[in-house]
Short mmCIF file of C-alpha atoms in Angstrom, two decimals:
data_model
loop_
_atom_site.label_atom_id
_atom_site.label_comp_id
_atom_site.label_asym_id
_atom_site.label_seq_id
_atom_site.Cartn_x
_atom_site.Cartn_y
_atom_site.Cartn_z
CA MET H 1 13.56 -35.39 27.14
CA THR H 2 13.07 -35.38 23.81
CA THR H 3 16.51 -37.85 22.47
CA GLU H 4 15.68 -39.32 19.33
CA ARG H 5 14.53 -37.54 16.01
CA PRO H 6 13.63 -39.43 13.52
CA LEU H 7 12.77 -38.67 10.38
CA VAL H 8 9.14 -39.78 9.12
CA LEU H 9 7.29 -39.89 6.32
CA PRO H 10 3.75 -40.19 5.33
CA GLY H 11 2.10 -43.70 6.35
CA ASP H 12 5.24 -45.17 8.20
CA THR H 13 5.19 -47.34 10.91
CA ILE H 14 6.80 -45.93 14.19
CA PRO H 15 9.10 -47.74 16.58
CA PRO H 16 6.76 -48.76 19.61
CA HIS H 17 9.93 -47.21 22.15
CA LEU H 18 9.87 -44.29 20.57
CA ILE H 19 5.68 -43.32 21.91
CA PRO H 20 5.73 -42.39 25.25
CA SER H 21 3.44 -44.70 27.61
CA SER H 22 2.89 -43.46 30.62
CA THR H 23 0.69 -44.53 32.65
CA THR H 24 -0.72 -41.81 34.69
CA LYS H 25 -1.19 -39.26 31.98
CA PRO H 26 -3.21 -40.19 28.65
CA LEU H 27 -1.01 -39.61 24.91
CA ARG H 28 -0.99 -36.68 23.49
CA LEU H 29 -0.65 -36.15 19.23
CA GLY H 30 0.12 -33.33 18.17
CA PRO H 31 0.45 -31.46 14.16
CA GLY H 32 1.55 -33.90 11.82
CA LEU H 33 0.01 -37.57 13.35
CA ARG H 34 -3.33 -39.00 13.54
CA HIS H 35 -5.09 -42.30 15.46
CA LEU H 36 -6.32 -44.67 13.76
CA PRO H 37 -8.87 -47.23 16.27
CA PRO H 38 -8.10 -49.48 17.18
CA SER H 39 -4.50 -48.97 18.15
CA ASP H 40 -1.75 -47.57 15.45
CA ILE H 41 -0.58 -44.01 15.82
CA ILE H 42 0.46 -42.99 11.50
CA PRO H 43 2.42 -39.81 10.41
CA VAL H 44 0.72 -37.96 7.51
CA VAL H 45 3.18 -35.70 6.73
CA ALA H 46 6.88 -35.67 6.29
CA GLY H 47 9.44 -34.47 9.69
CA GLN H 48 11.30 -35.44 13.11
CA LEU H 49 9.33 -36.81 14.92
CA ILE H 50 9.09 -35.71 18.06
CA THR H 51 7.89 -37.08 21.54
CA ASN H 52 8.18 -35.33 24.80
CA HIS H 53 7.80 -38.50 27.49
CA GLN H 54 7.67 -36.24 31.15
CA LYS H 55 4.04 -34.65 29.04
CA ASN H 56 3.64 -37.86 26.77
CA SER H 57 3.15 -36.30 24.56
CA MET H 58 4.09 -36.41 20.76
CA TRP H 59 4.35 -35.13 16.84
CA VAL H 60 5.93 -34.10 14.52
CA GLU H 61 8.36 -31.00 13.61
CA TYR H 62 7.51 -30.36 9.91
CA ASN H 63 7.79 -26.66 7.94
CA ASN H 64 4.16 -25.80 5.94
CA ASN H 65 3.51 -22.96 4.82
CA ARG H 66 -0.40 -22.78 5.83
CA TYR H 67 -0.80 -20.77 9.27
CA LEU H 68 -3.49 -23.50 11.13
CA PRO H 69 -4.66 -21.68 14.35
CA THR H 70 -4.45 -23.70 17.55
CA PRO H 71 -5.57 -21.88 20.82
CA GLY H 72 -3.10 -20.87 22.82
CA ASP H 73 -1.39 -19.88 20.38
CA LEU H 74 0.24 -16.14 20.21
CA ILE H 75 -0.27 -14.15 16.91
CA ILE H 76 0.12 -10.99 15.34
CA ALA H 77 -3.12 -10.73 13.93
CA GLN H 78 -4.34 -7.58 11.15
CA ILE H 79 -7.31 -5.84 11.79
CA HIS H 80 -9.66 -5.84 8.54
CA ARG H 81 -13.23 -4.04 9.67
CA SER H 82 -14.13 -3.78 12.95
CA GLY H 83 -18.48 -5.01 13.19
CA PRO H 84 -21.49 -4.80 16.22
CA ASP H 85 -19.13 -6.16 18.71
CA PHE H 86 -16.05 -7.83 17.81
CA TYR H 87 -12.99 -6.94 15.29
CA TYR H 88 -12.49 -8.60 12.37
CA CYS H 89 -9.15 -9.59 11.25
CA SER H 90 -6.97 -11.54 9.27
CA LEU H 91 -4.39 -13.62 11.07
CA SER H 92 -2.61 -15.09 7.55
CA PRO H 93 -3.91 -13.73 3.93
CA TYR H 94 -6.58 -15.18 2.01
CA THR H 95 -8.10 -17.90 4.96
CA PRO H 96 -11.55 -16.70 6.95
CA HIS H 97 -11.20 -13.46 9.16
CA ALA H 98 -10.72 -13.94 13.79
CA THR H 99 -12.82 -12.63 15.72
CA LEU H 100 -11.37 -10.17 18.59
CA PRO H 101 -14.42 -9.43 20.54
CA HIS H 102 -13.68 -5.11 21.73
CA LEU H 103 -14.07 -6.10 25.37
CA SER H 104 -11.22 -8.66 24.71
CA PHE H 105 -8.37 -5.80 26.03
CA GLU H 106 -7.23 -4.32 29.31
CA SER H 107 -9.57 -3.26 31.53
CA ALA H 108 -12.40 -2.20 28.44
CA THR H 109 -15.50 -1.71 28.77
CA LYS H 110 -18.36 -0.10 26.42
CA LYS H 111 -16.66 2.64 27.06
CA THR H 112 -13.65 2.60 27.17
CA ARG H 113 -12.41 0.67 24.76
CA PRO H 114 -9.71 0.77 21.96
CA GLN H 115 -10.54 1.79 18.81
CA LEU H 116 -9.21 0.36 16.29
CA GLN H 117 -8.48 1.01 12.91
CA PRO H 118 -8.88 -0.98 10.14
CA GLY H 119 -4.88 -1.52 9.42
CA SER H 120 -3.54 -1.18 11.88
CA ILE H 121 -2.70 -4.78 14.03
CA VAL H 122 -2.63 -6.41 17.14
CA TYR H 123 -0.47 -9.21 18.86
CA ALA H 124 -3.27 -11.58 20.87
CA ARG H 125 -4.08 -15.20 21.90
CA VAL H 126 -6.05 -17.49 19.87
CA VAL H 127 -8.61 -18.76 22.33
CA LEU H 128 -10.84 -20.76 19.94
CA ALA H 129 -10.01 -22.46 17.25
CA ASN H 130 -12.18 -25.22 15.29
CA LYS H 131 -12.28 -26.92 12.82
CA HIS H 132 -15.29 -25.44 10.75
CA MET H 133 -15.94 -22.12 12.68
CA ASP H 134 -13.83 -18.34 12.47
CA PRO H 135 -10.92 -18.54 15.01
CA GLU H 136 -11.82 -16.29 18.09
CA VAL H 137 -8.24 -13.66 19.15
CA GLU H 138 -7.56 -11.88 22.28
CA CYS H 139 -5.54 -9.34 24.46
CA VAL H 140 -5.67 -9.70 27.81
CA SER H 141 -5.40 -12.88 30.02
CA GLN H 142 -8.82 -14.19 31.03
CA SER H 143 -7.62 -15.20 34.83
CA THR H 144 -5.70 -12.13 35.59
CA GLY H 145 -7.10 -9.19 33.59
CA LYS H 146 -4.39 -8.45 32.40
CA SER H 147 -2.75 -7.58 28.73
CA ASP H 148 1.15 -9.55 29.51
CA GLY H 149 1.86 -7.92 26.42
CA LEU H 150 -0.71 -8.13 24.09
CA GLY H 151 -2.81 -5.28 22.75
CA GLU H 152 -1.94 -2.52 19.74
CA LEU H 153 1.84 -2.77 18.03
CA LYS H 154 2.61 1.04 17.46
CA GLY H 155 4.70 2.12 14.55
CA GLY H 156 7.18 -0.81 13.78
CA MET H 157 7.56 -2.90 10.81
CA VAL H 158 6.05 -6.15 10.16
CA PHE H 159 8.19 -8.97 8.87
CA ASP H 160 6.98 -12.58 7.30
CA VAL H 161 9.26 -16.05 8.36
CA SER H 162 8.97 -19.25 8.41
CA LEU H 163 6.51 -21.04 10.55
CA GLN H 164 8.83 -23.02 11.56
CA PHE H 165 11.72 -20.20 12.17
CA ALA H 166 9.04 -18.28 14.12
CA ARG H 167 8.40 -21.17 16.48
CA ARG H 168 12.02 -21.79 16.83
CA LEU H 169 12.11 -18.03 17.89
CA LEU H 170 9.71 -19.06 20.41
CA MET H 171 11.48 -22.05 21.89
CA ALA H 172 11.88 -21.29 25.94
CA LYS H 173 15.63 -22.31 25.07
CA SER H 174 15.66 -20.53 21.97
CA ARG H 175 19.19 -20.67 21.46
CA GLU H 176 20.37 -24.65 22.71
CA GLU H 177 17.61 -26.70 21.17
CA GLY H 178 16.34 -23.62 18.34
CA LYS H 179 19.45 -23.64 17.34
CA VAL H 180 18.28 -19.35 17.49
CA GLU H 181 21.42 -17.04 17.89
CA VAL H 182 20.57 -13.73 15.49
CA LEU H 183 18.54 -11.76 18.20
CA GLU H 184 21.03 -12.00 22.07
CA ALA H 185 23.51 -11.36 18.32
CA LEU H 186 21.54 -8.18 17.21
CA GLY H 187 21.77 -6.95 21.40
CA ALA H 188 24.97 -8.07 21.73
CA GLU H 189 26.18 -4.73 19.03
CA GLY H 190 24.35 -2.29 20.41
CA LEU H 191 21.01 -2.10 18.17
CA ALA H 192 18.38 -1.25 20.30
CA PHE H 193 15.00 -3.37 19.22
CA GLU H 194 11.82 -4.09 20.39
CA ILE H 195 10.07 -7.68 18.75
CA ALA H 196 7.02 -9.10 18.88
CA VAL H 197 6.92 -12.73 17.22
CA GLY H 198 4.02 -14.66 15.92
CA ARG H 199 3.62 -18.12 15.36
CA ASN H 200 1.30 -16.89 12.30
CA GLY H 201 5.11 -16.65 10.25
CA ARG H 202 5.08 -12.16 11.74
CA VAL H 203 7.51 -10.94 13.29
CA TRP H 204 7.40 -7.06 14.43
CA VAL H 205 9.92 -4.95 15.20
CA GLY H 206 9.44 -1.90 16.34
CA GLY H 207 12.61 0.58 17.02
CA GLU H 208 13.09 4.40 17.05
CA ASP H 209 15.84 4.14 14.85
CA PRO H 210 14.47 2.70 11.52
CA LYS H 211 17.95 1.48 10.31
CA ALA H 212 18.05 -0.66 13.49
CA VAL H 213 14.80 -1.72 12.67
CA VAL H 214 15.61 -2.99 9.07
CA VAL H 215 18.62 -4.47 10.14
CA VAL H 216 16.67 -6.81 12.31
CA GLY H 217 14.35 -7.89 9.83
CA ARG H 218 16.73 -8.55 7.24
CA ALA H 219 18.28 -10.55 9.37
CA LEU H 220 15.69 -12.81 10.74
CA LYS H 221 15.06 -13.21 6.96
CA GLU H 222 18.36 -14.33 6.26
CA THR H 223 18.35 -16.36 9.16
CA ASP H 224 15.62 -17.88 8.52
CA GLU H 225 15.59 -17.97 4.34
CA GLY H 226 19.22 -19.49 3.90
CA ARG H 227 19.12 -22.04 7.29
CA LEU H 228 22.10 -20.81 8.60
CA GLY H 229 23.48 -22.33 12.13
CA VAL H 230 24.61 -20.21 14.72
CA GLU H 231 27.78 -19.46 13.37
CA GLU H 232 27.14 -18.44 10.61
CA GLN H 233 24.13 -16.20 12.31
CA ARG H 234 26.99 -14.20 14.73
CA LYS H 235 28.70 -13.63 11.02
CA LEU H 236 25.70 -12.40 9.71
CA VAL H 237 25.23 -9.80 12.35
CA ARG H 238 28.42 -8.65 12.33
CA ARG H 239 28.32 -8.33 8.50
CA LEU H 240 24.71 -6.30 9.14
CA VAL H 241 25.84 -3.75 11.31
CA LYS H 242 29.20 -3.00 9.75
CA GLY H 243 26.82 -2.16 6.41
CA MET H 244 24.81 0.31 8.92
CA LYS H 245 27.42 2.30 10.27
CA MET X 1 -12.39 -13.54 -6.09
CA PRO X 2 -9.79 -13.16 -2.79
CA ARG X 3 -9.37 -9.59 -2.73
CA GLU X 4 -5.29 -9.18 -2.58
CA ALA X 5 -3.73 -8.86 0.91
CA GLU X 6 -2.56 -5.60 2.31
CA PRO X 7 -0.14 -4.01 3.63
CA SER X 8 -1.15 -3.15 7.47
CA LEU X 9 -0.89 0.29 8.60
CA ASN X 10 2.48 0.13 10.43
CA GLU X 11 4.15 -1.27 7.69
CA LYS X 12 2.35 1.44 5.30
CA GLN X 13 4.10 4.10 7.75
CA PHE X 14 7.17 2.21 8.26
CA VAL X 15 8.36 2.07 4.12
CA LEU X 16 7.67 5.46 3.67
CA GLN X 17 9.01 6.69 6.65
CA ALA X 18 12.20 4.67 5.94
CA LEU X 19 12.74 5.90 2.13
CA GLN X 20 12.11 9.04 3.39
CA ASP X 21 15.33 8.96 5.14
CA SER X 22 16.75 6.88 2.22
CA ILE X 23 16.48 3.40 3.47
CA ARG X 24 14.87 0.87 2.40
CA LEU X 25 13.71 -3.13 3.55
CA ASP X 26 16.29 -5.52 1.56
CA GLY X 27 19.00 -2.54 2.21
CA ARG X 28 19.73 -1.47 -1.32
CA GLU X 29 20.07 1.87 -2.66
CA LEU X 30 17.78 3.44 -3.88
CA GLU X 31 18.58 3.40 -7.21
CA GLN X 32 19.71 -0.02 -7.44
CA TYR X 33 18.20 -3.22 -9.18
CA ARG X 34 18.28 -6.59 -7.14
CA PRO X 35 20.84 -9.64 -7.82
CA LEU X 36 19.04 -10.14 -12.13
CA GLU X 37 19.86 -13.67 -12.78
CA LEU X 38 18.57 -15.69 -16.66
CA THR X 39 18.70 -18.96 -17.21
CA PHE X 40 18.46 -20.90 -20.63
CA GLY X 41 16.34 -23.89 -21.25
CA ASP X 42 17.34 -27.36 -23.15
CA GLN X 43 16.17 -25.62 -26.21
CA TYR X 44 16.00 -22.99 -27.80
CA GLY X 45 12.89 -19.83 -26.50
CA VAL X 46 12.63 -20.57 -23.48
CA ALA X 47 14.36 -17.26 -21.35
CA ASP X 48 13.86 -17.93 -17.12
CA VAL X 49 14.21 -14.74 -15.12
CA THR X 50 15.09 -14.30 -11.84
CA LEU X 51 14.88 -10.75 -10.51
CA GLY X 52 14.73 -10.83 -6.46
CA LYS X 53 11.98 -13.19 -5.80
CA THR X 54 10.11 -12.24 -8.78
CA ARG X 55 10.83 -14.85 -11.18
CA VAL X 56 9.02 -14.66 -14.62
CA LEU X 57 9.02 -17.55 -17.48
CA ALA X 58 9.43 -16.33 -21.62
CA LYS X 59 8.99 -19.36 -24.19
CA ALA X 60 8.88 -17.95 -27.97
CA SER X 61 7.59 -20.44 -30.19
CA ALA X 62 6.74 -19.97 -34.17
CA GLU X 63 4.53 -21.64 -36.63
CA LEU X 64 2.97 -21.48 -39.60
CA THR X 65 -0.08 -19.58 -41.24
CA VAL X 66 -1.61 -17.25 -43.81
CA PRO X 67 -0.13 -13.99 -42.90
CA TYR X 68 -2.97 -10.88 -42.46
CA ALA X 69 -5.46 -9.66 -45.73
CA ASP X 70 -4.18 -6.25 -45.00
CA ARG X 71 -0.87 -6.79 -44.43
CA PRO X 72 0.94 -9.68 -47.03
CA LEU X 73 4.29 -8.86 -46.88
CA ASP X 74 4.40 -8.71 -42.71
CA GLY X 75 5.14 -12.40 -40.79
CA ILE X 76 2.51 -12.40 -37.33
CA PHE X 77 4.35 -11.47 -33.61
CA ASN X 78 2.27 -11.88 -31.16
CA ILE X 79 3.14 -11.51 -27.16
CA ALA X 80 0.35 -13.23 -24.59
CA THR X 81 0.60 -12.97 -21.30
CA GLU X 82 -0.67 -14.82 -18.47
CA LEU X 83 -0.84 -14.26 -14.66
CA SER X 84 -2.10 -17.74 -12.89
CA PRO X 85 -3.93 -18.09 -9.72
CA MET X 86 -0.03 -19.83 -9.56
CA THR X 87 1.48 -16.09 -8.89
CA SER X 88 -1.06 -14.66 -6.04
CA PRO X 89 -4.61 -15.78 -5.58
CA ALA X 90 -6.05 -12.59 -6.31
CA PHE X 91 -5.17 -13.59 -10.00
CA GLU X 92 -7.81 -15.90 -11.85
CA VAL X 93 -7.77 -17.68 -15.12
CA ASN X 94 -9.41 -15.94 -18.32
CA ARG X 95 -10.49 -13.07 -15.89
CA PRO X 96 -7.61 -9.91 -16.33
CA THR X 97 -7.22 -7.94 -14.12
CA GLU X 98 -5.91 -4.32 -14.20
CA THR X 99 -1.70 -6.27 -13.77
CA GLU X 100 -1.93 -8.80 -16.65
CA VAL X 101 -4.03 -6.34 -18.49
CA LEU X 102 -0.99 -2.93 -18.50
CA ILE X 103 1.35 -5.75 -18.32
CA SER X 104 0.46 -6.83 -21.66
CA ARG X 105 0.73 -3.43 -23.62
CA LEU X 106 3.28 -2.16 -22.22
CA LEU X 107 5.67 -5.37 -23.91
CA GLU X 108 3.31 -4.45 -26.86
CA LYS X 109 4.72 -0.75 -27.18
CA THR X 110 7.84 -1.78 -25.99
CA VAL X 111 8.63 -4.80 -28.31
CA ARG X 112 6.45 -5.20 -30.65
CA ARG X 113 4.88 -1.37 -31.69
CA SER X 114 8.95 -0.26 -31.35
CA GLY X 115 9.55 -2.82 -33.96
CA ALA X 116 12.28 -4.90 -32.37
CA LEU X 117 11.35 -7.69 -34.04
CA ASP X 118 11.64 -7.24 -37.97
CA THR X 119 8.03 -8.52 -39.56
CA GLU X 120 9.19 -8.62 -42.75
CA SER X 121 11.87 -10.71 -42.50
CA LEU X 122 9.48 -13.18 -40.84
CA CYS X 123 6.99 -13.34 -44.43
CA LEU X 124 8.06 -16.17 -46.91
CA VAL X 125 5.15 -16.46 -49.63
CA ALA X 126 3.54 -12.95 -49.87
CA GLY X 127 0.42 -13.78 -49.04
CA GLN X 128 -0.15 -17.07 -49.12
CA LYS X 129 3.08 -17.95 -46.45
CA CYS X 130 4.31 -16.26 -42.94
CA TRP X 131 5.78 -16.84 -39.96
CA SER X 132 3.74 -16.20 -37.15
CA ILE X 133 6.33 -15.79 -33.23
CA ARG X 134 4.43 -16.11 -30.17
CA VAL X 135 6.03 -15.50 -27.52
CA ASP X 136 4.07 -16.93 -23.60
CA VAL X 137 4.64 -14.89 -20.56
CA HIS X 138 4.40 -16.69 -17.55
CA VAL X 139 4.20 -15.22 -14.42
CA LEU X 140 5.84 -17.69 -11.58
CA SER X 141 6.58 -15.00 -8.67
CA HIS X 142 5.26 -12.00 -7.93
CA ASP X 143 7.36 -9.38 -5.65
CA GLY X 144 6.75 -5.72 -7.57
CA ASN X 145 8.47 -4.98 -10.45
CA LEU X 146 6.56 -7.43 -13.22
CA ILE X 147 7.11 -5.19 -16.32
CA ASP X 148 11.09 -5.14 -16.20
CA ALA X 149 11.40 -8.85 -15.46
CA ALA X 150 9.35 -9.62 -18.09
CA CYS X 151 9.94 -7.22 -20.69
CA PHE X 152 13.73 -8.66 -20.42
CA ALA X 153 12.76 -12.23 -20.81
CA VAL X 154 10.79 -11.66 -23.43
CA VAL X 155 13.70 -9.99 -25.30
CA ALA X 156 16.13 -12.83 -24.43
CA ALA X 157 13.47 -15.35 -25.14
CA LEU X 158 13.01 -13.38 -28.64
CA ARG X 159 17.41 -13.21 -28.87
CA HIS X 160 17.42 -16.82 -28.24
CA PHE X 161 15.06 -18.08 -29.90
CA ARG X 162 15.80 -20.09 -33.87
CA LYS X 163 12.83 -20.50 -35.95
CA PRO X 164 13.62 -23.43 -38.42
CA ASP X 165 15.23 -22.67 -41.97
CA THR X 166 13.60 -22.27 -45.07
CA SER X 167 13.91 -22.77 -48.76
CA MET X 168 12.23 -21.49 -51.54
CA GLU X 169 13.46 -23.13 -55.07
CA GLY X 170 11.11 -23.13 -58.18
CA GLY X 171 7.64 -21.62 -56.44
CA VAL X 172 7.84 -25.06 -53.50
CA LEU X 173 8.88 -24.07 -50.02
CA THR X 174 10.56 -26.44 -48.39
CA VAL X 175 10.49 -26.20 -44.21
CA TYR X 176 13.84 -27.83 -42.72
CA THR X 177 13.23 -30.00 -39.71
CA PRO X 178 16.68 -29.15 -36.96
CA ALA X 179 18.10 -32.01 -37.71
CA GLU X 180 18.31 -31.28 -41.83
CA ARG X 181 19.42 -27.81 -41.33
CA GLU X 182 20.56 -26.45 -38.33
CA PRO X 183 18.05 -23.55 -37.35
CA VAL X 184 17.97 -19.66 -37.84
CA PRO X 185 17.97 -16.90 -35.38
CA LEU X 186 14.68 -14.64 -35.81
CA SER X 187 15.99 -10.93 -37.68
CA TRP X 188 16.58 -8.67 -34.83
CA LEU X 189 17.34 -5.38 -35.16
CA HIS X 190 17.02 -3.24 -30.94
CA SER X 191 16.64 -4.29 -27.75
CA PRO X 192 14.26 -2.34 -26.01
CA PHE X 193 14.53 -2.31 -22.23
CA CYS X 194 12.01 -1.84 -19.56
CA VAL X 195 13.04 0.24 -16.05
CA THR X 196 10.63 1.36 -14.00
CA TRP X 197 10.53 3.77 -11.56
CA SER X 198 8.12 4.05 -8.52
CA PHE X 199 7.11 7.61 -7.14
CA PHE X 200 7.16 7.97 -3.63
CA GLY X 201 5.57 10.54 -1.03
CA GLU X 202 2.46 13.05 -1.91
CA ASP X 203 4.50 15.05 -4.23
CA GLY X 204 6.37 12.30 -5.50
CA ASP X 205 10.00 13.65 -4.76
CA ILE X 206 11.60 10.21 -3.55
CA ALA X 207 12.23 8.41 -6.89
CA VAL X 208 12.68 4.41 -6.41
CA LEU X 209 14.55 2.00 -9.04
CA ASP X 210 12.89 -1.40 -9.17
CA ALA X 211 9.94 -1.32 -6.29
CA THR X 212 8.90 -4.37 -4.59
CA TRP X 213 5.52 -5.73 -3.73
CA MET X 214 5.18 -3.99 -0.63
CA GLU X 215 7.03 -0.80 -2.06
CA GLU X 216 4.59 -1.08 -5.16
CA GLN X 217 1.78 -1.18 -2.59
CA VAL X 218 2.12 2.53 -1.00
CA SER X 219 3.61 3.54 -3.85
CA SER X 220 2.05 6.96 -5.26
CA GLY X 221 3.34 6.74 -8.69
CA SER X 222 5.10 4.45 -10.86
CA CYS X 223 6.73 5.47 -14.48
CA THR X 224 8.30 3.24 -17.41
CA ILE X 225 10.60 3.96 -19.18
CA SER X 226 11.29 1.13 -22.05
CA LEU X 227 14.45 2.08 -23.95
CA ASN X 228 18.07 0.35 -25.44
CA LYS X 229 21.13 1.59 -25.22
CA HIS X 230 21.33 3.59 -27.43
CA GLY X 231 19.19 6.10 -25.41
CA GLU X 232 16.51 5.41 -28.48
CA ILE X 233 13.63 6.01 -26.32
CA CYS X 234 10.03 2.82 -27.28
CA GLN X 235 7.92 4.44 -25.34
CA ILE X 236 7.65 6.43 -21.82
CA ALA X 237 3.96 4.81 -19.92
CA LYS X 238 3.06 7.18 -16.59
CA LEU X 239 -0.45 6.29 -15.91
CA GLY X 240 -1.90 7.81 -13.21
CA GLY X 241 -0.48 8.64 -9.54
CA VAL X 242 0.69 11.68 -8.22
CA PRO X 243 2.58 14.46 -11.17
CA VAL X 244 6.06 13.88 -11.84
CA GLU X 245 8.62 17.59 -11.63
CA ALA X 246 9.69 17.46 -15.48
CA VAL X 247 13.48 18.27 -14.21
CA SER X 248 13.45 15.07 -12.20
CA LEU X 249 11.52 12.62 -14.80
CA LEU X 250 14.43 13.69 -17.96
CA GLN X 251 16.37 13.30 -14.37
CA CYS X 252 15.81 9.11 -13.95
CA THR X 253 15.33 8.96 -18.17
CA ASN X 254 19.16 10.38 -17.98
CA VAL X 255 19.90 6.60 -15.45
CA ALA X 256 17.14 4.44 -16.70
CA LEU X 257 19.94 4.59 -19.38
CA ILE X 258 22.35 3.49 -17.74
CA LYS X 259 20.76 0.09 -16.46
CA ALA X 260 19.13 -0.03 -20.06
CA LYS X 261 23.90 -0.43 -21.05
CA ASP X 262 23.63 -2.59 -18.28
CA MET X 263 20.66 -4.64 -18.22
CA SER X 264 22.82 -5.05 -22.84
CA SER X 265 25.94 -6.41 -21.48
CA LYS X 266 24.28 -9.05 -19.34
CA LEU X 267 22.24 -10.08 -21.87
CA ASP X 268 24.84 -10.44 -24.52
CA ARG X 269 26.88 -11.60 -21.55
CA TRP X 270 24.89 -14.78 -21.29
CA LEU X 271 24.01 -15.42 -24.65
CA THR X 272 27.21 -16.07 -25.60
CA GLU X 273 27.38 -17.77 -22.61
CA ASP X 274 24.49 -20.00 -23.49
CA ALA X 275 25.90 -20.19 -27.30
CA LYS X 276 29.11 -21.55 -25.54
CA ARG X 277 27.62 -24.06 -24.24
CA ARG X 278 25.65 -25.86 -26.75
CA ASP X 279 28.38 -24.58 -29.24
CA LYS X 280 30.26 -28.70 -28.16
CA GLY X 281 32.94 -29.34 -30.42
CA GLY X 282 32.67 -26.42 -32.68
CA LEU X 283 30.48 -27.71 -34.99
CA LEU X 284 27.75 -25.67 -34.78
CA ALA X 285 28.88 -23.59 -37.09
CA GLU X 286 29.78 -25.87 -40.03
CA LEU X 287 26.65 -27.47 -39.11
CA SER X 288 24.94 -24.19 -40.81
CA ALA X 289 23.57 -23.88 -43.71
CA GLU X 290 23.77 -20.30 -43.79
CA ASN X 291 26.80 -18.79 -46.17
CA ASP X 292 28.29 -16.08 -45.62
CA ARG X 293 26.76 -14.55 -49.10
CA VAL X 294 30.63 -13.57 -49.77
CA PRO X 295 30.16 -13.36 -53.71
CA ASP X 296 33.45 -15.61 -55.39
CA ILE X 297 34.36 -12.95 -58.34
#
């Protein structure tokens, strides 16, 4: 597992003991690293170098402002228009639209496909992301044919957060590794809300009470912008919930 | 030119629904401004205003020039507004958008046409030499309510600005460098401030102050009232949008007066603080070449 997380700058040489050396699996390079043949690996951005010896992978964790689609990412996309076979939707502003096939919904046929209006929001997964092609997203699992919670998001509000914060929210152990306690704290205060986190830095919050939705959104944004620690997040939630009543 | 990204249907609906219940996304009251901050630059006449996430920088500058032939006794005063692609990719250089034109028109009406700056005092030699005062407004970050922030920045920059001292002796005009004589402030008559109301709903019955960019995108109309702390209204601009009841508009002007007074006292306080900071050792009064013009007879 990850033990040491050194700070690297673009062009640094990575100490050899940090490069995972499994003989069975190929080495996988994540974002922020580049392989210079024959055997050099250099960071191309500044950030924390993270290595995972189990998966034999390494990447640089940094907070970039532009979302680059990667296959498997869960994202919140906004429908822009409908074509003959696809919906064109935007993952982030001012970037080429992604395509969402009309049939990529749970049990969708030509006749039963969901009719999405321009401006509606879907929770989707990136299936295809090549450098010189428009990305493709889907709202159904190809292997099981189930939606697994993907699909149109009705009502609610979308909040923009930084990409790094979105990744932290999505971590399997967001409390231990991501140091995000804010959602648990909000739930403990008795607020009822639904949440969908997109890796493109958008968070959808739904709920009956608009007050609660606003409080959740503010808690997320302030945690992100103020880079609050766990204890500060609890304090923030207490303050916001108190101000709500 | 890339279009401005539109908010989604969910966002539009939610913002409107929440405003019906008097809830705003940042937890403010309907008639509450975001925190207003002002920092002056090292030079005279540079004001950096932040209003929440909106940030506007204004810089005043002076240059000697020839007055217009039809106004030989007046100096020249201009306001130039620029919305660069740094603010948003939807703005392009040298192609003014509607927002940009509206802002410069409103600033022009508020500051220039209301006679806030005494242009006659800028004239040095009638028909031959005058000061040309120019304010450049740069929008650095756009999160709604640009007009109020820009107007505040322009007024702050002009009140902070000092132009070089001059003297006229026997038909010879001398302009002194700051080292020779302390620069002098402009002759400033009153400080107008813009207060922008945004209206929501089909009949515009919800009025909100200092709308953010998200709120501006779903609003059904807005009205900018420019007034000074004495309650003298310089202009009211209601450009399109839904019609609003006259009574509620009157109510808006009353609140606008309170806000203008508040902005005025804030600006006065910041200007005195800055003057105190610059006046190292209390020498500024001695360096000044201006005398009190007290006749000693």
